[in-house]
mmCIF file with all atom_site columns, C-alpha atoms in Angstrom:
data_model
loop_
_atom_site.group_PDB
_atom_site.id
_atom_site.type_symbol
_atom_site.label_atom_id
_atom_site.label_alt_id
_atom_site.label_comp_id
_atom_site.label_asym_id
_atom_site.label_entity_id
_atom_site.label_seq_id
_atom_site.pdbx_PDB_ins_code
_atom_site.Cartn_x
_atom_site.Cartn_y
_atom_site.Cartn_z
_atom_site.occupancy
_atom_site.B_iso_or_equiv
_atom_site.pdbx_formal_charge
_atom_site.auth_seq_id
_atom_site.auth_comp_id
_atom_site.auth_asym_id
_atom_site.auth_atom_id
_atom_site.pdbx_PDB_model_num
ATOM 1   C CA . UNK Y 1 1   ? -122.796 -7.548 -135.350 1.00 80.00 ? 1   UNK Y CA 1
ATOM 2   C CA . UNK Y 1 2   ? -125.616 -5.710 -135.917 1.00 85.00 ? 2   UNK Y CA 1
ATOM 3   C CA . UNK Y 1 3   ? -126.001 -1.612 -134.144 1.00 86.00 ? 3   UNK Y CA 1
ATOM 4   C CA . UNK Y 1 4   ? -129.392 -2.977 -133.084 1.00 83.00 ? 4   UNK Y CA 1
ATOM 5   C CA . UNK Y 1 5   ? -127.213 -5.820 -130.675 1.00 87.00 ? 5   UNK Y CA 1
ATOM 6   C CA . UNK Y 1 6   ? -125.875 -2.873 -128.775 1.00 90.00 ? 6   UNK Y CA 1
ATOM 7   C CA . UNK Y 1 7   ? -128.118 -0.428 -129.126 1.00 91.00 ? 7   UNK Y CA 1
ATOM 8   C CA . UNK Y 1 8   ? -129.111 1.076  -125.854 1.00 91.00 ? 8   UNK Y CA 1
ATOM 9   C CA . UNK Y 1 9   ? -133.456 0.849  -125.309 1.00 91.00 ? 9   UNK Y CA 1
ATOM 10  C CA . UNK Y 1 10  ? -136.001 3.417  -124.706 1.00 92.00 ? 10  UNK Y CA 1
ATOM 11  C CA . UNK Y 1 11  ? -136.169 2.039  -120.918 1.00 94.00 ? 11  UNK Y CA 1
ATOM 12  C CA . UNK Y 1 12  ? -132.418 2.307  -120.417 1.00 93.00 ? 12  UNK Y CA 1
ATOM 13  C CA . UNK Y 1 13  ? -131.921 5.795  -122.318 1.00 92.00 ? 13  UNK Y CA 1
ATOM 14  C CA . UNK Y 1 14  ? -134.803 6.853  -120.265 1.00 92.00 ? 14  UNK Y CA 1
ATOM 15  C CA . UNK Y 1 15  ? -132.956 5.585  -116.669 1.00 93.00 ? 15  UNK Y CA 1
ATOM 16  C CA . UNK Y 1 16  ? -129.672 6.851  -117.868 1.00 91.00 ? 16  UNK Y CA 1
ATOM 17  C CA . UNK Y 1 17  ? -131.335 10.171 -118.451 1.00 88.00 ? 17  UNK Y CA 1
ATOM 18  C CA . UNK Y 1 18  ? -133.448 10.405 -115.058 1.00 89.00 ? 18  UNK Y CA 1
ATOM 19  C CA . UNK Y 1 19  ? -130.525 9.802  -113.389 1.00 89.00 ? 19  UNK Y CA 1
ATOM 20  C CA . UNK Y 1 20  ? -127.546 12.191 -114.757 1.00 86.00 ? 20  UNK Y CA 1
ATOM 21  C CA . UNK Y 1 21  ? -129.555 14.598 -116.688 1.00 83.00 ? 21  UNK Y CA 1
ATOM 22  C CA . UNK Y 1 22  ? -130.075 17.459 -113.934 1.00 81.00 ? 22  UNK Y CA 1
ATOM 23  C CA . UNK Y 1 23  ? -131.242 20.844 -113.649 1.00 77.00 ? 23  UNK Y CA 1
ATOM 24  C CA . UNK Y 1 24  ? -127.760 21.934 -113.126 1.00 76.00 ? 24  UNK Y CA 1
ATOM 25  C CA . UNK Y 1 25  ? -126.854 20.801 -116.126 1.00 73.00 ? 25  UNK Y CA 1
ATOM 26  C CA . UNK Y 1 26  ? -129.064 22.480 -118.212 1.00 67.00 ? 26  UNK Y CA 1
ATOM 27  C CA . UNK Y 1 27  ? -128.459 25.694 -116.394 1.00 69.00 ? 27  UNK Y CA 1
ATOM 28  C CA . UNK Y 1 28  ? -124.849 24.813 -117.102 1.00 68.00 ? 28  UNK Y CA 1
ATOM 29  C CA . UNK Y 1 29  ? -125.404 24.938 -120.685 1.00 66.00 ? 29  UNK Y CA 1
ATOM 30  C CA . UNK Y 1 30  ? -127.052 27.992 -121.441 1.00 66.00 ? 30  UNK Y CA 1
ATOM 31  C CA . UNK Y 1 31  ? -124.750 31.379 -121.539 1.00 62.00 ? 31  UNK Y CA 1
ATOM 32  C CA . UNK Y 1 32  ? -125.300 33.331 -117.907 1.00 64.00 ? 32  UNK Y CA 1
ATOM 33  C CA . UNK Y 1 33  ? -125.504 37.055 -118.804 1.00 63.00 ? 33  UNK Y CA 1
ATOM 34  C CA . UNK Y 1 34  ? -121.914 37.699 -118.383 1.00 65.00 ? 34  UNK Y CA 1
ATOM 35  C CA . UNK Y 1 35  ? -121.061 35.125 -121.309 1.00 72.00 ? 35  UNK Y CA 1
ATOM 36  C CA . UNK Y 1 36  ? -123.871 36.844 -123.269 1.00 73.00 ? 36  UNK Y CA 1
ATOM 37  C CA . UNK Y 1 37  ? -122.299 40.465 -122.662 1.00 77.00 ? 37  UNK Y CA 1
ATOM 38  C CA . UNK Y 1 38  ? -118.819 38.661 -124.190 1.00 78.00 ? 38  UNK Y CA 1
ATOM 39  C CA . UNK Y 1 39  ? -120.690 36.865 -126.852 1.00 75.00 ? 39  UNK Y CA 1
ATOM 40  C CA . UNK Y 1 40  ? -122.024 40.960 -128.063 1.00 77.00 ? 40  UNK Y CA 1
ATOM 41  C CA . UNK Y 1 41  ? -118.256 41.782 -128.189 1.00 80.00 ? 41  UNK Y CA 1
ATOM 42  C CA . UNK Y 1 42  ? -117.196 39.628 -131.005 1.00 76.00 ? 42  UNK Y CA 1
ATOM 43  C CA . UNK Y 1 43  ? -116.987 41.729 -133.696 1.00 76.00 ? 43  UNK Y CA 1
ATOM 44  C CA . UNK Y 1 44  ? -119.060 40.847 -136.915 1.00 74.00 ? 44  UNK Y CA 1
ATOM 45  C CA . UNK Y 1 45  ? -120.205 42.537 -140.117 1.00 72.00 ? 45  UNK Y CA 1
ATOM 46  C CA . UNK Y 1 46  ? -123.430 44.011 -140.728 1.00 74.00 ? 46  UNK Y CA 1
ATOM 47  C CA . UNK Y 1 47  ? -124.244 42.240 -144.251 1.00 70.00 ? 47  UNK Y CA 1
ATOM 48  C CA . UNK Y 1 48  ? -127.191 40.552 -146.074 1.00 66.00 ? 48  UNK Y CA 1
ATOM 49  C CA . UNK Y 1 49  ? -124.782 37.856 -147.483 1.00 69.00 ? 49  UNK Y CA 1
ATOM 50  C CA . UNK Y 1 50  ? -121.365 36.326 -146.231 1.00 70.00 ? 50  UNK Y CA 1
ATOM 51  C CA . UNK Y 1 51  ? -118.015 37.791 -146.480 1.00 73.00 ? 51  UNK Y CA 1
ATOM 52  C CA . UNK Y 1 52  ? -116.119 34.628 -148.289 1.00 73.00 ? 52  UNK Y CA 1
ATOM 53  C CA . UNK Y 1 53  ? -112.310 34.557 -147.453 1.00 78.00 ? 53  UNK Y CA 1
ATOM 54  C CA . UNK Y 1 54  ? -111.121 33.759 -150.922 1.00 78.00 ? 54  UNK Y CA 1
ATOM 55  C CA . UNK Y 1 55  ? -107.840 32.923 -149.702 1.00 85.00 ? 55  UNK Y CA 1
ATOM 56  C CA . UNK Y 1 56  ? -109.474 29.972 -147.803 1.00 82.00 ? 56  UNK Y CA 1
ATOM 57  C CA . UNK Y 1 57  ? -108.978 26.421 -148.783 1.00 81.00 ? 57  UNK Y CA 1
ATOM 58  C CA . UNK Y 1 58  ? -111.663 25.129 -146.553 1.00 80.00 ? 58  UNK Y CA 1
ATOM 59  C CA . UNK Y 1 59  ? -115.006 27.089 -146.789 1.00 78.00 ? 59  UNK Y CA 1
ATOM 60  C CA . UNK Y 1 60  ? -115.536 28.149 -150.468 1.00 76.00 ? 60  UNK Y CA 1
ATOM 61  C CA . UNK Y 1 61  ? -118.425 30.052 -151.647 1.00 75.00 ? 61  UNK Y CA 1
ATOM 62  C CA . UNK Y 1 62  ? -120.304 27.635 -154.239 1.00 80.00 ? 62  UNK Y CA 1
ATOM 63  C CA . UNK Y 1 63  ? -120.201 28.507 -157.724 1.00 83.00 ? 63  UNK Y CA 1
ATOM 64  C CA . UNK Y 1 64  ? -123.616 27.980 -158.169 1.00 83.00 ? 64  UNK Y CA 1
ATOM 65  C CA . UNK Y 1 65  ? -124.420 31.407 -156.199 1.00 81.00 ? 65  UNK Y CA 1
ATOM 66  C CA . UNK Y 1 66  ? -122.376 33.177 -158.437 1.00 82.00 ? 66  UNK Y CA 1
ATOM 67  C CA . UNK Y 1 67  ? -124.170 35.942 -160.213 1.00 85.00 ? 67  UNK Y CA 1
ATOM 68  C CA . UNK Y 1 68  ? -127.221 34.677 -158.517 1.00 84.00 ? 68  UNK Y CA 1
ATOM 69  C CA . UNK Y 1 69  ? -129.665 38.061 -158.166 1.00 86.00 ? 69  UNK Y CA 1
ATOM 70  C CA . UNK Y 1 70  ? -131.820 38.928 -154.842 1.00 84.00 ? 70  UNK Y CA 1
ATOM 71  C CA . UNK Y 1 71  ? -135.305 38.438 -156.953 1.00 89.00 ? 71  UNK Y CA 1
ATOM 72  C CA . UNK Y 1 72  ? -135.442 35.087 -158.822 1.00 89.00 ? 72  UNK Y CA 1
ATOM 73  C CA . UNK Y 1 73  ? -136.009 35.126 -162.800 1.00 88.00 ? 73  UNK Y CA 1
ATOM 74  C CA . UNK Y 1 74  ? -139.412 34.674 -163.692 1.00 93.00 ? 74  UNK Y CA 1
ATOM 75  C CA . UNK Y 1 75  ? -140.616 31.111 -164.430 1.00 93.00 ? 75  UNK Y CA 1
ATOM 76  C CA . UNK Y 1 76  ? -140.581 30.666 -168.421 1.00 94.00 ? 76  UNK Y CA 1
ATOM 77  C CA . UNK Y 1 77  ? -142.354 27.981 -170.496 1.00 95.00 ? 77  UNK Y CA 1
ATOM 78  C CA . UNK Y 1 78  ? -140.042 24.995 -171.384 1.00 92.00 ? 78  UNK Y CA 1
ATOM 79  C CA . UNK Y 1 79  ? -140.274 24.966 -175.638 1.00 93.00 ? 79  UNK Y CA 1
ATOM 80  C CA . UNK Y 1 80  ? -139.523 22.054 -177.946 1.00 93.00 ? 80  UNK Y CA 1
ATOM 81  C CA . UNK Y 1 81  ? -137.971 19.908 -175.045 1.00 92.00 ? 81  UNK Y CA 1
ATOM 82  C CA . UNK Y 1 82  ? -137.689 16.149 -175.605 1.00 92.00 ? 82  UNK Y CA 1
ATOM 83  C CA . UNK Y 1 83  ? -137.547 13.045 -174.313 1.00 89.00 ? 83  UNK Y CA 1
ATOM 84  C CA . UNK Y 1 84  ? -133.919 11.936 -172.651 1.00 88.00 ? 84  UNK Y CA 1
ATOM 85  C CA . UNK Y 1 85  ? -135.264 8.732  -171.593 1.00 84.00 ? 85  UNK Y CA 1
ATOM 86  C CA . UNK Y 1 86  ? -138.189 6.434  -171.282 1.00 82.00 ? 86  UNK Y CA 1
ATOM 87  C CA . UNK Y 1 87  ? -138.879 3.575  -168.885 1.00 79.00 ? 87  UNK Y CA 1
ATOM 88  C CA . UNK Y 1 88  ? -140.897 0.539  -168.574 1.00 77.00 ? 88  UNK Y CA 1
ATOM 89  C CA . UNK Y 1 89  ? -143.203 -0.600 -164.749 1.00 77.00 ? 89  UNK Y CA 1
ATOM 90  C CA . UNK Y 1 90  ? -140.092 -2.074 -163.286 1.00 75.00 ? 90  UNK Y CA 1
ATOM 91  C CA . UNK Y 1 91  ? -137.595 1.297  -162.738 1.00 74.00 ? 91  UNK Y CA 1
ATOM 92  C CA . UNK Y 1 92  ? -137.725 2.760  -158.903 1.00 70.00 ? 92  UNK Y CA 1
ATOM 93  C CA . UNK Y 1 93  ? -136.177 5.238  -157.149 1.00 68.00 ? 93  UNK Y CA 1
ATOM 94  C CA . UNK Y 1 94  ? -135.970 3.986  -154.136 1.00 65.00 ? 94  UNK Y CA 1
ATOM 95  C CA . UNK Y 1 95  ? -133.261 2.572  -152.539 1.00 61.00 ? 95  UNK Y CA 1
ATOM 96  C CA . UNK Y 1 96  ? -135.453 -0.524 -151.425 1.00 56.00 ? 96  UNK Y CA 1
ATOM 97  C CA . UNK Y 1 97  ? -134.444 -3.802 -151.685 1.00 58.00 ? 97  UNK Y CA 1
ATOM 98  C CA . UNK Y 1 98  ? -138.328 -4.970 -152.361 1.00 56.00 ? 98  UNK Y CA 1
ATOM 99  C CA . UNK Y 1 99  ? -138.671 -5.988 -155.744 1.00 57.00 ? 99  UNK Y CA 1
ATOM 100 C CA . UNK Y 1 100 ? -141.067 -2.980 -157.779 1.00 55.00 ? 100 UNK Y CA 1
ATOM 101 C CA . UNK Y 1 101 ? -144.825 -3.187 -157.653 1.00 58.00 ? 101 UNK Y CA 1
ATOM 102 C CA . UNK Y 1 102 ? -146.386 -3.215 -161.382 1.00 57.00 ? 102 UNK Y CA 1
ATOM 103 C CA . UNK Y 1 103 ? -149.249 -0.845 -161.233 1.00 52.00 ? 103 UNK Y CA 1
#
């Protein structure tokens, strides 16, 4: 079975929407002024970056960002690099099944 067997079309996501998808709803949706005024109450930290609960074992902050500064190092010439690998016409990147067009 394929997703496209019971995938629903345009025409019927189109229906489905003109008939349940309502003003109300929307209206529904979005925070009325009273949820707004409870949504300012939640208390939060004033703080460029996050405040990482170390003692968490599901968000972590990634070590990559550690001793990362505000301003960026400047860009620096790359010196006596070399080669790590070399390929012939037939290597691609992409995922394709299509067999590689030599140039």
């Amino acid at each position: 079975m394929y997703l496209r067997d019971i995938w629903p079309t345009t025409k019927e996501i189109n229906a489905y929407m003109k008939k349940y998808v309502t003003s109300t709803i929307s209206r529904s949706a979005t925070p009325t002024c009273s949820r707004r005024h409870q949504l300012r109450k939640i208390k939060t930290v004033e703080s460029e970056t996050y405040r990482w609960n170390m003692s968490s074992t599901y968000v972590q902050n990634p070590p990559y960002f550690e001793g990362m500064k505000k301003e960026p190092e400047p860009i620096i010439d790359v010196v006596d690099a070399r080669i790590l690998a070399m390929f012939g016409d037939k290597i691609t990147t992409t995922t394709s099944r299509r067999p590689a067009r030599s140039s």
